[in-house]
Tab-separated table of C-alpha atoms in Angstrom:
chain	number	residue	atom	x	y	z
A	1	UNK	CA	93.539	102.816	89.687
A	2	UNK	CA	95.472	104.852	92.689
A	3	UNK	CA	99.147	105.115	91.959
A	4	UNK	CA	100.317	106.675	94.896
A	5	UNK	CA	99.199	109.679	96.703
A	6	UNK	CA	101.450	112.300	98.914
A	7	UNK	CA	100.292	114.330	101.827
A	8	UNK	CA	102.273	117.275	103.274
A	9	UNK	CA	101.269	119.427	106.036
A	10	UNK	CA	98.062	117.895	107.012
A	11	UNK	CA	96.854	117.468	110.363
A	12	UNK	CA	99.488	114.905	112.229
A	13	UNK	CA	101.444	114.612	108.837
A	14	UNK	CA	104.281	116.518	108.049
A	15	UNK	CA	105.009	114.656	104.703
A	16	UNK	CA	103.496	111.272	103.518
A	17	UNK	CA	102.419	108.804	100.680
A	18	UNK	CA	100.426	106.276	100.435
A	19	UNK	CA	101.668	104.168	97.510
A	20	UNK	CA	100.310	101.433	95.459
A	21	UNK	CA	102.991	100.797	93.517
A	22	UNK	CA	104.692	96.986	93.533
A	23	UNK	CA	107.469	97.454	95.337
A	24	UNK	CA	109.142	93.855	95.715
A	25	UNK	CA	111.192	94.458	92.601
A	26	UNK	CA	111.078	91.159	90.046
A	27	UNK	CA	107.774	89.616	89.618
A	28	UNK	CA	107.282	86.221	91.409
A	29	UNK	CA	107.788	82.958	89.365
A	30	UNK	CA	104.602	81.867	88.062
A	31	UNK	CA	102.337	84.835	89.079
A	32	UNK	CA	100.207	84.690	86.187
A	33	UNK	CA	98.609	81.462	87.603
A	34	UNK	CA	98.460	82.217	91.333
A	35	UNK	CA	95.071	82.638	92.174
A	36	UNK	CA	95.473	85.980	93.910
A	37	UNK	CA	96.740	88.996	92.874
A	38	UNK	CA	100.787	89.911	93.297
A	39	UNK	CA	99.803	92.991	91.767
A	40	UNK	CA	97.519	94.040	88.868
A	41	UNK	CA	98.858	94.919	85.667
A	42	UNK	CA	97.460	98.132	83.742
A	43	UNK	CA	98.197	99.032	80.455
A	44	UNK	CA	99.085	102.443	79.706
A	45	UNK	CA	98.519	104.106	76.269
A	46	UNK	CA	101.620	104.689	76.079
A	47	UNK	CA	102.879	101.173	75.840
A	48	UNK	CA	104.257	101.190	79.209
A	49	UNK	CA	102.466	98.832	82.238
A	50	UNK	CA	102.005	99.435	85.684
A	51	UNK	CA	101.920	96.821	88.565
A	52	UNK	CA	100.107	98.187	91.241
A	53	UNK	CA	98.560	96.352	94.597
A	54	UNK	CA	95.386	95.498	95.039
A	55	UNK	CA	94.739	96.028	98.961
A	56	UNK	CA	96.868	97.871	100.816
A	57	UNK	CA	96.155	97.241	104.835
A	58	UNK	CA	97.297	100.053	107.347
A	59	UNK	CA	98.066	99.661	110.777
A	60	UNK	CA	99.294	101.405	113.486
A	61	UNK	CA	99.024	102.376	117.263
A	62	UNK	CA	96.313	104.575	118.480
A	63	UNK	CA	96.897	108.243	117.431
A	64	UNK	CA	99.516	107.199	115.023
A	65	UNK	CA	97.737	108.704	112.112
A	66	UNK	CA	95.508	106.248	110.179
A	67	UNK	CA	92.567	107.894	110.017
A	68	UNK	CA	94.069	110.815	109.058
A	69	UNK	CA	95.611	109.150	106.215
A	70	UNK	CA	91.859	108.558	104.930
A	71	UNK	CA	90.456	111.941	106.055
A	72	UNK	CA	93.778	113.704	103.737
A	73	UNK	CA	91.981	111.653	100.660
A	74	UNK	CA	88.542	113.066	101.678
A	75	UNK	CA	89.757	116.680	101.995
A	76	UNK	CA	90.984	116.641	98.595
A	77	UNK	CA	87.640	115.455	97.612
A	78	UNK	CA	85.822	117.708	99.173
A	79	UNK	CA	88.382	120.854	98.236
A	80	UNK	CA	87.409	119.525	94.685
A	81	UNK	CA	83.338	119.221	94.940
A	82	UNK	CA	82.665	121.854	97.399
A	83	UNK	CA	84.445	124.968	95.879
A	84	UNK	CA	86.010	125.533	98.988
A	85	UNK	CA	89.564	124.470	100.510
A	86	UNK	CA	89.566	122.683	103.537
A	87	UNK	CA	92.363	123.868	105.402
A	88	UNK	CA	93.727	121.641	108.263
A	89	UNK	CA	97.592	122.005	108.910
A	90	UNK	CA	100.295	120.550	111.139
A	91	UNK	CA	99.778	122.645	114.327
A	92	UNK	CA	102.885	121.106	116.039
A	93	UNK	CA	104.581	122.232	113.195
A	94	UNK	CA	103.947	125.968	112.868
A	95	UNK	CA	106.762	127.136	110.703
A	96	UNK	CA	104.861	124.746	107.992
A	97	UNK	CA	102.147	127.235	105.916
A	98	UNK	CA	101.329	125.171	102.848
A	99	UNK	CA	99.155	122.048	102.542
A	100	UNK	CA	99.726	120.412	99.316
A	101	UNK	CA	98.046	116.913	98.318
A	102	UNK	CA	99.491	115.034	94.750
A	103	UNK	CA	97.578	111.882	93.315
A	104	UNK	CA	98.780	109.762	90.812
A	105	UNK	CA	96.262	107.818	89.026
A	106	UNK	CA	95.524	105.570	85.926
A	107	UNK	CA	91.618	106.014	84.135
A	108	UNK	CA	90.961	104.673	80.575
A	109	UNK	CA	94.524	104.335	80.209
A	110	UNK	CA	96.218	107.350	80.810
A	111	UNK	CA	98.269	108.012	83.901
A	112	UNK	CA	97.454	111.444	85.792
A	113	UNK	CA	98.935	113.347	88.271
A	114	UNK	CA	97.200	116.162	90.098
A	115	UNK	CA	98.598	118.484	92.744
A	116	UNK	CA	96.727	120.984	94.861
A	117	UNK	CA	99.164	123.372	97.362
A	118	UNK	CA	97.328	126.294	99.318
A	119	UNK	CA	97.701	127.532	102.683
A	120	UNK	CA	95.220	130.108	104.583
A	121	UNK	CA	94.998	132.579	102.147
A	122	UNK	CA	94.257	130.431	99.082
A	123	UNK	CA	95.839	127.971	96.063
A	124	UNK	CA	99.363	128.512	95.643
A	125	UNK	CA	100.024	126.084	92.991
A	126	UNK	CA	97.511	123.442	90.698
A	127	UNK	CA	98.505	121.335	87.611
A	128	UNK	CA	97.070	118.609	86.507
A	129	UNK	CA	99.606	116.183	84.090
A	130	UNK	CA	99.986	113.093	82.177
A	131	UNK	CA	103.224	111.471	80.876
A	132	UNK	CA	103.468	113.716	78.219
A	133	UNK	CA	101.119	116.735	78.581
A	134	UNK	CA	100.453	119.430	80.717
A	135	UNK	CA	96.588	119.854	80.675
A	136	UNK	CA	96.727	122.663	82.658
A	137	UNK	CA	99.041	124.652	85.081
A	138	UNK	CA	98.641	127.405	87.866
A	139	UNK	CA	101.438	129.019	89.717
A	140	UNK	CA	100.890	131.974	91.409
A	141	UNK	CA	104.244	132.660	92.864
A	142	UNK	CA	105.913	132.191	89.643
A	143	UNK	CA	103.034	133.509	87.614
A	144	UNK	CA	102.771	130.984	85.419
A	145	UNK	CA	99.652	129.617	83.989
A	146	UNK	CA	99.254	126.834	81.004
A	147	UNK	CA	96.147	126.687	79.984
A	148	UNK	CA	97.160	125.704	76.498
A	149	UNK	CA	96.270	122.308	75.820
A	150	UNK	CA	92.346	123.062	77.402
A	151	UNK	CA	92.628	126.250	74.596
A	152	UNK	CA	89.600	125.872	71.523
A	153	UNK	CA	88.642	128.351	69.358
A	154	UNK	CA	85.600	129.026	71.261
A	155	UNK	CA	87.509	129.267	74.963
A	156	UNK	CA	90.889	130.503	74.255
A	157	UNK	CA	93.359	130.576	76.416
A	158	UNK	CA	92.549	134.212	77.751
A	159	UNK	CA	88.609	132.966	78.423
A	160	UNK	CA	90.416	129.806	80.361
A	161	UNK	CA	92.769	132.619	82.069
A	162	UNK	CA	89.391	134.817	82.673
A	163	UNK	CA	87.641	131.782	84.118
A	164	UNK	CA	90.032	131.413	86.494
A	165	UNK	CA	89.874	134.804	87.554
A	166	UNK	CA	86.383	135.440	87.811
A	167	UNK	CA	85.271	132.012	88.529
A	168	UNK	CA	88.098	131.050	91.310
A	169	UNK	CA	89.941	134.163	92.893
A	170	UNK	CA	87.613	136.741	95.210
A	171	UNK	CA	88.035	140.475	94.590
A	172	UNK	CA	92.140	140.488	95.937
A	173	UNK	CA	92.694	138.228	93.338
A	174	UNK	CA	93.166	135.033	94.956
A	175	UNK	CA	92.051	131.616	93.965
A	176	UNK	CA	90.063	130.346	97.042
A	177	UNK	CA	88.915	127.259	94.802
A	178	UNK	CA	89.863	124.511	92.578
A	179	UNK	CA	90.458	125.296	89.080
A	180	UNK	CA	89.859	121.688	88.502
A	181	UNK	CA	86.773	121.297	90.091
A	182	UNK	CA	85.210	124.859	88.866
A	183	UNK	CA	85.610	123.917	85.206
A	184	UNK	CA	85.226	119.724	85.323
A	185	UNK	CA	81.900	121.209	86.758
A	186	UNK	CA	80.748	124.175	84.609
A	187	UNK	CA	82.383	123.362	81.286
A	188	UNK	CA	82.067	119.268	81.003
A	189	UNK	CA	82.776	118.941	77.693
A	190	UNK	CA	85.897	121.476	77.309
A	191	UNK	CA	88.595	118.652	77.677
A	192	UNK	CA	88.465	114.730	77.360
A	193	UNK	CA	91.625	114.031	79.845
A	194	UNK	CA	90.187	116.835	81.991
A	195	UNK	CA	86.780	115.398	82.458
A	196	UNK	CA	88.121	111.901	82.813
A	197	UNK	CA	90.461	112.974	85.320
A	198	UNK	CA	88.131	114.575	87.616
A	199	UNK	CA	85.587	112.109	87.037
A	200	UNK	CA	87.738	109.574	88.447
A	201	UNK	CA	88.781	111.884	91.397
A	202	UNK	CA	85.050	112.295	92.242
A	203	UNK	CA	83.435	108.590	91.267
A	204	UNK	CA	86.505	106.238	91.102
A	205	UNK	CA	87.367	106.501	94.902
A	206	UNK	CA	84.896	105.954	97.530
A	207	UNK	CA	85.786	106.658	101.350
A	208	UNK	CA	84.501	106.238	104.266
A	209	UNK	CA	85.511	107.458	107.599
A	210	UNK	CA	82.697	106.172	109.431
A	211	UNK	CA	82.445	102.480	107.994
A	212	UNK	CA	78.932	102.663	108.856
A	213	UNK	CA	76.822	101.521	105.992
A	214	UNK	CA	72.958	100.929	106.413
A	215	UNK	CA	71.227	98.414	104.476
A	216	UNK	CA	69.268	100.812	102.419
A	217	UNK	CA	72.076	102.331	101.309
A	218	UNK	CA	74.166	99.071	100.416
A	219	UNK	CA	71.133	98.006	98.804
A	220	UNK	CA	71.006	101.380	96.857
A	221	UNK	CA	74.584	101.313	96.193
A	222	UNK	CA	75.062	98.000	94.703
A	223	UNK	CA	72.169	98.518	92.311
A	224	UNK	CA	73.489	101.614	91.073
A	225	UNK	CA	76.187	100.003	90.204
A	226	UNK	CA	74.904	97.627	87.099
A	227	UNK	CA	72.869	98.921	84.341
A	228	UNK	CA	70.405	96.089	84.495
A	229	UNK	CA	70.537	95.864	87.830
A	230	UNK	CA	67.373	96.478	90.089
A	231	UNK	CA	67.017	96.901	94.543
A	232	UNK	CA	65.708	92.995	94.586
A	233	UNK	CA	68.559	91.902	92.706
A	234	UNK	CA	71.029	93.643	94.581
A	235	UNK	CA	69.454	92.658	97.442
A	236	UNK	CA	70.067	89.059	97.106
A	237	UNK	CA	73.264	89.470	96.104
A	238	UNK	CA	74.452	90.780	99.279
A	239	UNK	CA	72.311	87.901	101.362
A	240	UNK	CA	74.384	85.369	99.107
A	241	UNK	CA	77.603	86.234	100.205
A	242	UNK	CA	75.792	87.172	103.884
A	243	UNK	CA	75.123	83.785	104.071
A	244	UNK	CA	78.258	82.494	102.334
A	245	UNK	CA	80.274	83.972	104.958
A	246	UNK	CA	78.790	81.246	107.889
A	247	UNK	CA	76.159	84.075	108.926
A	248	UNK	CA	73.704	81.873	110.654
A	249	UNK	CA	70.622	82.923	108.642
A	250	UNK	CA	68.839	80.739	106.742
A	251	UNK	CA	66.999	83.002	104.240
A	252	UNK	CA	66.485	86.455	103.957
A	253	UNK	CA	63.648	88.427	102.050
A	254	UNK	CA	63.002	92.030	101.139
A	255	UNK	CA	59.758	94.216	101.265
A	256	UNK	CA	59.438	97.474	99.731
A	257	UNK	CA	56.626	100.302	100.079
A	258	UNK	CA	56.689	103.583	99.231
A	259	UNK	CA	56.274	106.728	101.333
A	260	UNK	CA	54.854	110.125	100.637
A	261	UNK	CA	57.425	112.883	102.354
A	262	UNK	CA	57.124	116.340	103.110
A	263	UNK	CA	58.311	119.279	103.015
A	264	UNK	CA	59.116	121.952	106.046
A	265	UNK	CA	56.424	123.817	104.575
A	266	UNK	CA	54.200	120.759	104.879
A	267	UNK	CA	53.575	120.104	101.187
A	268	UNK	CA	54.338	117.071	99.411
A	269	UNK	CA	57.895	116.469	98.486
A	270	UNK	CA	57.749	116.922	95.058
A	271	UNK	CA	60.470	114.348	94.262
A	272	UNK	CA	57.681	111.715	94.662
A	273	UNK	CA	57.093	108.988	97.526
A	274	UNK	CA	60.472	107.741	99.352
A	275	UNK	CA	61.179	103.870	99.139
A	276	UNK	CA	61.344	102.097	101.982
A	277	UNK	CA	62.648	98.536	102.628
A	278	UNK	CA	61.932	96.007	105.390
A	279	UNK	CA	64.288	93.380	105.274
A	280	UNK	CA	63.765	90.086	107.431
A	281	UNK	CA	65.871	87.399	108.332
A	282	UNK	CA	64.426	84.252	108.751
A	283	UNK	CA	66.693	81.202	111.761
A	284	UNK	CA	65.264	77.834	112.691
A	285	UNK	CA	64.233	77.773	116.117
A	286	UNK	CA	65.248	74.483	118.904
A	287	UNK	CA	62.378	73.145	116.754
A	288	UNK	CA	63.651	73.235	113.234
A	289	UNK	CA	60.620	75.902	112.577
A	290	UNK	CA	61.743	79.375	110.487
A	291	UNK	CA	61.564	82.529	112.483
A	292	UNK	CA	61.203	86.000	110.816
A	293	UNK	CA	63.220	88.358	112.338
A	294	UNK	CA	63.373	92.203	111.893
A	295	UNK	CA	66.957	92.284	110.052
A	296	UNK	CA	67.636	95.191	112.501
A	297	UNK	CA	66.938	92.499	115.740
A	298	UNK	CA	70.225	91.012	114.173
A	299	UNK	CA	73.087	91.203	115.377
A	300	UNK	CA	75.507	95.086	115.509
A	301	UNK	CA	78.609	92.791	113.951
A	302	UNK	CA	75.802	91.276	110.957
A	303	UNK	CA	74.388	94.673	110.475
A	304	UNK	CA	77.971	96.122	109.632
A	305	UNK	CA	78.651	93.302	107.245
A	306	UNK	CA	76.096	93.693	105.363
A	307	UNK	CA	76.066	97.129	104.785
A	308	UNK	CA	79.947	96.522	103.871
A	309	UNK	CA	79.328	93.662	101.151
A	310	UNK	CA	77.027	96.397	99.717
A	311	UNK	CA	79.903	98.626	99.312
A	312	UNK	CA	82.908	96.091	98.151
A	313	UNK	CA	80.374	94.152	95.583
A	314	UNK	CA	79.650	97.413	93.973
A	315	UNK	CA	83.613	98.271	93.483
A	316	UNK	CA	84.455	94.778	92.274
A	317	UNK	CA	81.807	94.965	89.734
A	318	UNK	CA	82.834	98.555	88.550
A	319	UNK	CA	86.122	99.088	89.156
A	320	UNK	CA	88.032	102.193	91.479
A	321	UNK	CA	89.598	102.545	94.763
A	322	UNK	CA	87.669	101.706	98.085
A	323	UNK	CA	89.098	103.813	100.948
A	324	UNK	CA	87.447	102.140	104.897
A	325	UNK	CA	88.627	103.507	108.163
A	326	UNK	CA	88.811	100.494	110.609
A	327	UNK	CA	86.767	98.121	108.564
A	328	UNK	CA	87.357	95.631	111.478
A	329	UNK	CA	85.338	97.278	113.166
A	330	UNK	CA	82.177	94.845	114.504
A	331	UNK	CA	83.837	91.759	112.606
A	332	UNK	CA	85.390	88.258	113.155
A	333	UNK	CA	88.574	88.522	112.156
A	334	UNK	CA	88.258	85.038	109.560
A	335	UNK	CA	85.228	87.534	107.828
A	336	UNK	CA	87.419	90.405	107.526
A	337	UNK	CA	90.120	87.890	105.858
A	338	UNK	CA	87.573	86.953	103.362
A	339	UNK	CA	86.243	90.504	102.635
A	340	UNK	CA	89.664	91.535	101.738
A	341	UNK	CA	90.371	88.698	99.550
A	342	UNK	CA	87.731	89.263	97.248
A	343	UNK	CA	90.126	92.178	96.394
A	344	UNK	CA	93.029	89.944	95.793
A	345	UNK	CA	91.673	86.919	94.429
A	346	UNK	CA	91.484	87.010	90.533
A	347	UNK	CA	88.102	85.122	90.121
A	348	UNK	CA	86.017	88.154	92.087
A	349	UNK	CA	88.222	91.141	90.842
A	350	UNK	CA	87.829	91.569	87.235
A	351	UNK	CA	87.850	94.865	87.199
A	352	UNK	CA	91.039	95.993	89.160
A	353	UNK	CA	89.283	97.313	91.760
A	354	UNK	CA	91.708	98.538	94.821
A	355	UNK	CA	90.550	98.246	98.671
A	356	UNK	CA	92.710	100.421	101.204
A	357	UNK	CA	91.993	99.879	104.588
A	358	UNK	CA	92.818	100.687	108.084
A	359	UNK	CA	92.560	97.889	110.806
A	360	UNK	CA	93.673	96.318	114.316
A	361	UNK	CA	92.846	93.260	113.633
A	362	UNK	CA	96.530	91.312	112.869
A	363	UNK	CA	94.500	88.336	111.698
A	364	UNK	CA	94.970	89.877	108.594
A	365	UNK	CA	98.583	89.883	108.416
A	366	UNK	CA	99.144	86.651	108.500
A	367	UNK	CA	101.595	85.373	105.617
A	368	UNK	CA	99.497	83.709	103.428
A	369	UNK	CA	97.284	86.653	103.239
A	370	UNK	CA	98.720	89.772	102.172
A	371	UNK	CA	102.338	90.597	100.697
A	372	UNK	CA	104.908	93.149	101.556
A	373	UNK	CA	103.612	95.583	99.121
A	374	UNK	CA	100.313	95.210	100.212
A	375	UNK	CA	100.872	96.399	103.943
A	376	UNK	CA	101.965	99.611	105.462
A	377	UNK	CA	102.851	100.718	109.204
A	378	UNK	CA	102.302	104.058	110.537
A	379	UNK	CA	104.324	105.891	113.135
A	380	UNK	CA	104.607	108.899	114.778
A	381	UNK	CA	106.862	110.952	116.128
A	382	UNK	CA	107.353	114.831	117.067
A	383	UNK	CA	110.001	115.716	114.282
A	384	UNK	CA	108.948	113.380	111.155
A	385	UNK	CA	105.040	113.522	112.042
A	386	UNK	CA	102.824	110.825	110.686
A	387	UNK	CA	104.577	108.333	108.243
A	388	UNK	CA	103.281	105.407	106.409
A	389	UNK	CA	105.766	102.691	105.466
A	390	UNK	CA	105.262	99.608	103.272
A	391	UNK	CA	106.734	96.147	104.459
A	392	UNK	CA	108.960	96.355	101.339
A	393	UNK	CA	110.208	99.496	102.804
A	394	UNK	CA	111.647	97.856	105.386
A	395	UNK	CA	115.119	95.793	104.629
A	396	UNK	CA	115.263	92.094	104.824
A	397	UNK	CA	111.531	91.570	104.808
A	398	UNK	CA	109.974	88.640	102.960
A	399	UNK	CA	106.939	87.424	101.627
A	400	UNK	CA	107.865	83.578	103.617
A	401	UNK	CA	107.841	85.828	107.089
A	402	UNK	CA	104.617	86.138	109.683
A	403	UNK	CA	104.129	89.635	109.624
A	404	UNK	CA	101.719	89.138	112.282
A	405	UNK	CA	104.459	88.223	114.910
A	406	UNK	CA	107.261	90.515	113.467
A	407	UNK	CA	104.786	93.251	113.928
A	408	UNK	CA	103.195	92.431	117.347
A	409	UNK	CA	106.829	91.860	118.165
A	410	UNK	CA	107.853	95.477	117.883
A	411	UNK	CA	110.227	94.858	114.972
A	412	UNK	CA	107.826	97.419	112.295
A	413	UNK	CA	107.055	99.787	115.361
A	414	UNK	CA	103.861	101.451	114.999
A	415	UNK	CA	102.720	99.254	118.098
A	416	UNK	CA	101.690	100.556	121.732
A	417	UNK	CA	103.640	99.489	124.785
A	418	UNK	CA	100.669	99.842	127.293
A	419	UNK	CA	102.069	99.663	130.802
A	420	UNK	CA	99.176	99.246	133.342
């Protein structure tokens, strides 16, 4: 589960966090038998709990910043997978060099936090921590570096310090890639809380900046997902809840074949023959007679959902943090209520699976729907940059209010005053 993550120096940002921490204080009477989610509880190994939110909807005026809130996630990603940093700072802010991203997380019961700093030149600083360890440290400027609790007898703390030289810096002697990534990568089974750590950084949070989702790959997706699970089942899983969801489709069937591919060269891909799916749709005509439709004949706004139910099944059924740039995007506002309360309703998520989003669409922020913890506004401005600010941020907001018409009413900001 995401604790919180902070962003400085990063595209419109000057200094950020996204936070998924409860932040309403005492826990509301009865919440153990509401049937959605205040907050989910996570037990730490320590013996201390965390409450943490389950969606966390961001909105915001045009250019305010929420997409770059997602893209800051993906660039730590990628700095992570790719061996290379992806660096992107504040240009209205030039007297600002270093970049540094810090994500606090919970997997298999431990609570990390990782932080990444560089600039142009390379990593100034990398540590990645738990409550009560250090499992490893980088500073350059200080010249400090704990590798101790990675240390066995076969890679010793000069090897780890020797892996980081040879493996991370170029020939000047600085680190131009993640220690974290270069030895979760090459040396798997070196350290437990290391592997777990990255493996949570790399599988646990799924983003998407395009929200764009074919139905191949939610098909795809879902099934790899479940052990047991196979492309037909997974298939009519997502058609159930299609259809659920007042989709006027009456039944819906898949076909599969396989085809040979190629190579540039023009020999046979030697991976084997590609599956492909044809998925129809079948309506009732003026008549009452079923019509097969071509699935991609349907509708842009159908497409999308499907290829999103795809996505949000598989979390809820594993677990992690689902990142979606406008997810509104092509939908009825009543769907995209019910999408996001699979997230907060306890009989779907089992798992404590996490769903941050960035929308338009104030359907959503009606009372009843979300809580105070469980929404953030963005603003921007030329000094402060992009900022992200929970409801419960704000003083004198309540859980009873209609955050739709405080919000459209300018009292949040974060809303555009279009004169025409």
């Amino acid at each position: 589960m995401l604790v919180f993550f902070r962003i400085c120096n990063f595209k419109s940002i000057v200094e950020t966090t996204i936070d998924m921490r409860y932040g309403e204080g005492k826990a509301p009477n009865g919440y153990k038998e509401m049937e959605h989610y205040p907050f989910l509880e996570y037990q730490v190994a320590n013996g201390r709990e965390l409450r943490l939110s389950p969606v966390l909807a961001i909105y915001g005026q045009n250019a305010g910043g929420k997409t770059t809130l997602v893209e800051a996630m993906n660039t730590l990603r990628r700095c992570l997978f790719e061996n290379k940093l992806h660096y992107r700072p504040n240009k209205l802010h030039p007297d600002l060099k270093d970049t540094t991203f810090e994500i606090c997380f919970a997997n298999e019961s431990v609570v990390y936090t990782y932080t990444l700093c560089y600039n142009l030149i390379g990593v100034k600083r990398e540590t990645l921590r738990t409550y009560d360890t250090d499992v490893f440290e980088i500073d350059h400027e200080q010249a400090l570096y704990n590798f101790e609790q990675l240390a066995t007898e076969l890679y010793t703390t000069e090897r780890l310090m020797a892996v980081l030289k040879t493996e991370c810096c170029n020939s000047k002697g600085e680190q131009i890639v993640s220690y974290l990534g270069k030895i979760a990568t090459n040396y798997p089974g070196l350290n437990a809380k290391l592997s777990n750590a990255y493996q949570f950084l790399m599988y646990g949070i799924s983003n998407s900046l395009e929200n764009d989702f074919s139905a191949p790959f939610a098909i795809n997706y879902l099934a790899q997902g479940e052990q047991d699970s196979s492309h037909e089942k997974a298939f009519q899983e997502i058609a159930k809840y299609l259809r659920r969801l007042d989709i006027d489709i009456e039944s819906m069937e898949l076909k599969t074949s396989k085809v040979q591919t190629f190579l540039a060269s023009g020999e046979e891909d030697p991976r084997g023959p590609e599956l492909m799916y044809r998925i129809n749709s079948y309506h009732k005509d003026k008549n009452g007679e079923l019509v097969a439709l071509d699935f991609r004949e349907e509708s842009r706004g159908t497409q999308v959902l499907f290829g999103l139910l795809g996505v949000v099944l598989r979390k809820l059924r594993t677990g992690g943090v689902l990142v979606i740039d406008e997810i509104d995007r092509s939908l009825h506002s009543l769907l995209l209520v019910a999408l996001v309360s699979l997230f907060t309703n306890k009989e779907y998520n089992v798992k404590g699976a996490q769903l941050i989003l960035t929308a338009h669409n104030t359907e959503l922020l009606e009372a009843t729907n979300l809580r105070t913890s469980q929404v953030a506004i963005v603003t921007k401005t030329s000094k402060q940059g992009t900022l992200a600010r929970r409801l419960c941020d704000f003083d004198g907001v309540r859980n009873v209010q209609n955050f739709r018409k405080t919000y459209l009413d300018g009292a949040f900001a974060g809303i555009p005053f279009p004169i025409i």
